[in-house]
Amino acid sequence: MVMSGLAGLPNPPYYAVIFSSRRTEVGDGYGVTATQMVELAARQPGFLGVESARDVNLGITVSYWRDEESIRNWRRNVEHIAAQERGRADWYEAYEVRVAKVERAYGFQR
Amino acid sequence: MVMSGLAGLPNPPYYAVIFSSRRTEVGDGYGVTATQMVELAARQPGFLGVESARDVNLGITVSYWRDEESIRNWRRNVEHIAAQERGRADWYEAYEVRVAKVERAYGFQR
């Protein structure tokens, strides 16, 4: 079970995949597949954590990975490829993916 | 006026500041200040764009910058510092900031 909320991560460096998307009106199967993909990602080698938020304008999911190889492997996962194809066919109006190397991090906790 | 939605960005490399937060129950002044900070960020040298989403669990704002110097300058902006202090005093239960260098990017548009 992947927690929703802030991801607890090791110290940098590590990688972030920023997935920003606008949805279509088509909702069929989206929620189930989105949950499955998070659970599946969490079982991949090199997965460190994930954070996600969606409102009426935009959804942003940031997944965190140990290295670029982990990201490449996840991108080529067969179930993930099927979900990506369904996403382009049905669920997403547009999306942008940015792959970034996290160099520093800091936080605040009340 | 800063558009809400997907940011149109130049080709990488550029920098991303991923700001993930959980809010308190205190709402006083938050919306006005959040909007002001986005407008103010957009007028800083090196600002490239911003994407934001918030739901009941988490808010994620990703701002994009030309280089690290732009990020440092924005972090030290006097009005921004005042807003950060107010955020820690009132609005945020917890937050994490990750500064990352975007190495590659790709997208999809219906």
Short mmCIF file of C-alpha atoms in Angstrom, two decimals:
data_model
loop_
_atom_site.label_atom_id
_atom_site.label_comp_id
_atom_site.label_asym_id
_atom_site.label_seq_id
_atom_site.Cartn_x
_atom_site.Cartn_y
_atom_site.Cartn_z
CA MET A 1 0.00 0.00 0.00
CA VAL A 2 1.50 3.33 -1.07
CA MET A 3 0.84 6.20 1.35
CA SER A 4 -0.66 9.37 0.00
CA GLY A 5 1.04 12.53 1.18
CA LEU A 6 4.63 13.68 1.33
CA ALA A 7 7.23 11.13 0.29
CA GLY A 8 10.01 10.32 2.76
CA LEU A 9 13.16 10.21 0.66
CA PRO A 10 16.90 9.60 1.12
CA ASN A 11 19.33 12.48 0.76
CA PRO A 12 19.96 13.70 -2.81
CA PRO A 13 21.07 13.00 -5.42
CA TYR A 14 18.15 11.01 -6.83
CA TYR A 15 15.80 11.45 -9.78
CA ALA A 16 12.31 12.89 -10.13
CA VAL A 17 9.83 12.26 -12.93
CA ILE A 18 7.34 15.15 -13.02
CA PHE A 19 4.15 14.07 -14.84
CA SER A 20 1.75 16.99 -15.38
CA SER A 21 -1.52 16.33 -17.15
CA ARG A 22 -4.88 17.69 -18.21
CA ARG A 23 -7.61 15.06 -18.32
CA THR A 24 -10.38 14.45 -20.86
CA GLU A 25 -13.99 13.94 -19.77
CA VAL A 26 -13.48 10.16 -20.12
CA GLY A 27 -13.28 8.59 -16.69
CA ASP A 28 -13.81 4.88 -17.48
CA GLY A 29 -11.17 2.83 -15.73
CA TYR A 30 -8.95 5.80 -14.97
CA GLY A 31 -9.06 5.63 -11.17
CA VAL A 32 -8.47 1.87 -11.02
CA THR A 33 -5.57 2.01 -13.47
CA ALA A 34 -4.00 5.05 -11.78
CA THR A 35 -4.03 3.24 -8.44
CA GLN A 36 -2.66 0.03 -10.04
CA MET A 37 0.17 1.96 -11.69
CA VAL A 38 1.23 3.57 -8.39
CA GLU A 39 1.20 0.16 -6.68
CA LEU A 40 3.14 -1.39 -9.57
CA ALA A 41 5.68 1.46 -9.67
CA ALA A 42 6.26 1.02 -5.95
CA ARG A 43 7.39 -2.58 -6.56
CA GLN A 44 10.00 -1.63 -9.19
CA PRO A 45 13.71 -1.62 -8.38
CA GLY A 46 14.94 1.87 -7.58
CA PHE A 47 11.52 3.32 -6.70
CA LEU A 48 11.85 5.79 -3.80
CA GLY A 49 8.42 7.39 -3.45
CA VAL A 50 5.58 9.26 -5.14
CA GLU A 51 3.52 12.42 -4.54
CA SER A 52 0.33 13.26 -6.37
CA ALA A 53 -2.27 16.03 -6.47
CA ARG A 54 -5.10 16.80 -8.88
CA ASP A 55 -7.56 19.65 -9.14
CA VAL A 56 -9.89 20.89 -11.88
CA ASN A 57 -7.10 22.40 -14.00
CA LEU A 58 -4.24 20.01 -13.67
CA GLY A 59 -2.86 16.84 -12.14
CA ILE A 60 0.76 16.55 -11.03
CA THR A 61 2.36 13.25 -10.06
CA VAL A 62 6.03 13.26 -9.09
CA SER A 63 7.70 9.87 -8.76
CA TYR A 64 11.17 9.60 -7.27
CA TRP A 65 13.81 7.09 -8.39
CA ARG A 66 17.31 6.04 -7.43
CA ASP A 67 18.80 6.51 -10.88
CA GLU A 68 18.07 6.87 -14.59
CA GLU A 69 18.16 3.13 -15.19
CA SER A 70 15.25 2.63 -12.77
CA ILE A 71 13.25 5.22 -14.73
CA ARG A 72 14.06 3.58 -18.07
CA ASN A 73 13.00 0.16 -16.76
CA TRP A 74 9.72 1.53 -15.42
CA ARG A 75 8.99 3.31 -18.68
CA ARG A 76 9.39 -0.03 -20.52
CA ASN A 77 7.30 -2.10 -18.09
CA VAL A 78 4.68 -3.96 -20.18
CA GLU A 79 1.68 -3.13 -17.96
CA HIS A 80 2.85 0.47 -17.74
CA ILE A 81 3.14 0.71 -21.54
CA ALA A 82 -0.45 -0.56 -21.87
CA ALA A 83 -1.62 2.07 -19.35
CA GLN A 84 0.28 4.82 -21.21
CA GLU A 85 -1.41 3.83 -24.48
CA ARG A 86 -4.84 3.83 -22.84
CA GLY A 87 -4.00 7.22 -21.33
CA ARG A 88 -3.26 8.75 -24.73
CA ALA A 89 -6.30 7.09 -26.32
CA ASP A 90 -8.83 8.01 -23.62
CA TRP A 91 -7.83 9.84 -20.46
CA TYR A 92 -5.42 12.64 -21.24
CA GLU A 93 -6.04 15.80 -23.21
CA ALA A 94 -2.35 16.66 -22.86
CA TYR A 95 0.60 15.86 -20.65
CA GLU A 96 4.22 16.81 -20.09
CA VAL A 97 6.92 14.60 -18.59
CA ARG A 98 10.10 16.12 -17.17
CA VAL A 99 12.94 13.92 -15.96
CA ALA A 100 15.10 15.75 -13.46
CA LYS A 101 18.03 15.09 -11.16
CA VAL A 102 17.29 16.30 -7.62
CA GLU A 103 20.38 18.09 -6.36
CA ARG A 104 19.18 19.39 -3.00
CA ALA A 105 16.16 19.11 -0.76
CA TYR A 106 14.90 20.62 2.48
CA GLY A 107 11.67 20.59 4.38
CA PHE A 108 9.54 21.82 7.25
CA GLN A 109 7.44 19.90 9.72
CA ARG A 110 5.23 21.64 12.29
CA MET B 1 -1.52 37.12 -15.45
CA VAL B 2 -0.02 33.66 -15.09
CA MET B 3 -1.93 30.94 -16.94
CA SER B 4 -3.04 27.91 -14.97
CA GLY B 5 -2.37 24.60 -16.67
CA LEU B 6 0.63 23.06 -18.38
CA ALA B 7 3.70 25.29 -18.63
CA GLY B 8 5.20 25.86 -22.09
CA LEU B 9 8.93 25.58 -21.57
CA PRO B 10 12.13 25.78 -23.62
CA ASN B 11 14.16 22.64 -24.28
CA PRO B 12 16.14 21.27 -21.31
CA PRO B 13 18.35 21.79 -19.46
CA TYR B 14 16.56 24.05 -16.98
CA TYR B 15 15.70 23.80 -13.28
CA ALA B 16 12.57 22.73 -11.42
CA VAL B 17 11.64 23.57 -7.83
CA ILE B 18 9.16 20.96 -6.60
CA PHE B 19 7.21 22.32 -3.61
CA SER B 20 4.97 19.66 -2.00
CA SER B 21 2.89 20.62 1.00
CA ARG B 22 0.21 19.63 3.44
CA ARG B 23 -1.91 22.53 4.66
CA THR B 24 -3.20 23.38 8.13
CA GLU B 25 -6.86 24.30 8.70
CA VAL B 26 -5.84 27.99 8.71
CA GLY B 27 -7.00 29.62 5.49
CA ASP B 28 -6.73 33.35 6.36
CA GLY B 29 -4.89 35.15 3.60
CA TYR B 30 -3.55 31.97 2.01
CA GLY B 31 -5.29 32.24 -1.37
CA VAL B 32 -4.43 35.91 -1.86
CA THR B 33 -0.78 35.39 -0.91
CA ALA B 34 -0.43 32.25 -3.04
CA THR B 35 -1.71 34.14 -6.08
CA GLN B 36 0.54 37.12 -5.32
CA MET B 37 3.58 34.86 -5.02
CA VAL B 38 2.91 33.23 -8.40
CA GLU B 39 2.53 36.67 -10.01
CA LEU B 40 5.69 37.90 -8.29
CA ALA B 41 7.69 34.80 -9.24
CA ALA B 42 6.63 35.28 -12.86
CA ARG B 43 8.30 38.72 -12.88
CA GLN B 44 11.67 37.43 -11.63
CA PRO B 45 14.65 37.05 -13.98
CA GLY B 46 15.00 33.45 -15.13
CA PHE B 47 11.41 32.39 -14.39
CA LEU B 48 10.18 29.98 -17.09
CA GLY B 49 6.78 28.78 -15.88
CA VAL B 50 4.78 27.20 -13.08
CA GLU B 51 2.36 24.30 -12.64
CA SER B 52 0.20 23.75 -9.58
CA ALA B 53 -2.40 21.28 -8.28
CA ARG B 54 -3.94 20.78 -4.86
CA ASP B 55 -6.34 18.20 -3.50
CA VAL B 56 -7.38 17.16 0.03
CA ASN B 57 -4.13 15.29 0.75
CA LEU B 58 -1.43 17.36 -0.86
CA GLY B 59 -0.53 20.40 -2.89
CA ILE B 60 2.25 20.33 -5.49
CA THR B 61 3.63 23.45 -7.15
CA VAL B 62 6.47 23.07 -9.61
CA SER B 63 8.18 26.27 -10.72
CA TYR B 64 10.68 26.20 -13.58
CA TRP B 65 13.78 28.38 -13.78
CA ARG B 66 16.60 29.07 -16.22
CA ASP B 67 19.40 28.35 -13.74
CA GLU B 68 20.30 27.96 -10.07
CA GLU B 69 21.07 31.66 -9.67
CA SER B 70 17.47 32.53 -10.58
CA ILE B 71 16.25 30.13 -7.88
CA ARG B 72 18.60 31.59 -5.28
CA ASN B 73 17.45 35.13 -6.09
CA TRP B 74 13.79 34.16 -5.81
CA ARG B 75 14.35 32.40 -2.52
CA ARG B 76 15.87 35.64 -1.15
CA ASN B 77 13.18 37.98 -2.46
CA VAL B 78 11.94 40.07 0.49
CA GLU B 79 8.21 39.61 -0.17
CA HIS B 80 8.77 35.91 -0.78
CA ILE B 81 10.65 35.55 2.52
CA ALA B 82 7.73 37.20 4.36
CA ALA B 83 5.30 34.77 2.68
CA GLN B 84 7.51 31.78 3.57
CA GLU B 85 7.52 32.88 7.23
CA ARG B 86 3.75 33.30 7.24
CA GLY B 87 3.49 29.86 5.61
CA ARG B 88 5.46 28.18 8.38
CA ALA B 89 3.61 30.12 11.10
CA ASP B 90 0.07 29.54 9.79
CA TRP B 91 -0.60 27.72 6.56
CA TYR B 92 1.60 24.64 6.30
CA GLU B 93 1.56 21.52 8.40
CA ALA B 94 4.62 20.27 6.51
CA TYR B 95 6.36 20.80 3.21
CA GLU B 96 9.26 19.47 1.17
CA VAL B 97 11.25 21.40 -1.42
CA ARG B 98 13.33 19.59 -4.02
CA VAL B 99 15.56 21.50 -6.42
CA ALA B 100 16.21 19.51 -9.56
CA LYS B 101 17.90 19.91 -12.94
CA VAL B 102 15.56 18.88 -15.77
CA GLU B 103 17.59 16.79 -18.20
CA ARG B 104 14.90 15.71 -20.68
CA ALA B 105 11.27 16.37 -21.38
CA TYR B 106 8.56 15.08 -23.70
CA GLY B 107 4.85 15.51 -24.01
CA PHE B 108 1.56 14.58 -25.63
CA GLN B 109 -1.19 16.80 -26.99
CA ARG B 110 -4.46 15.39 -28.31
#
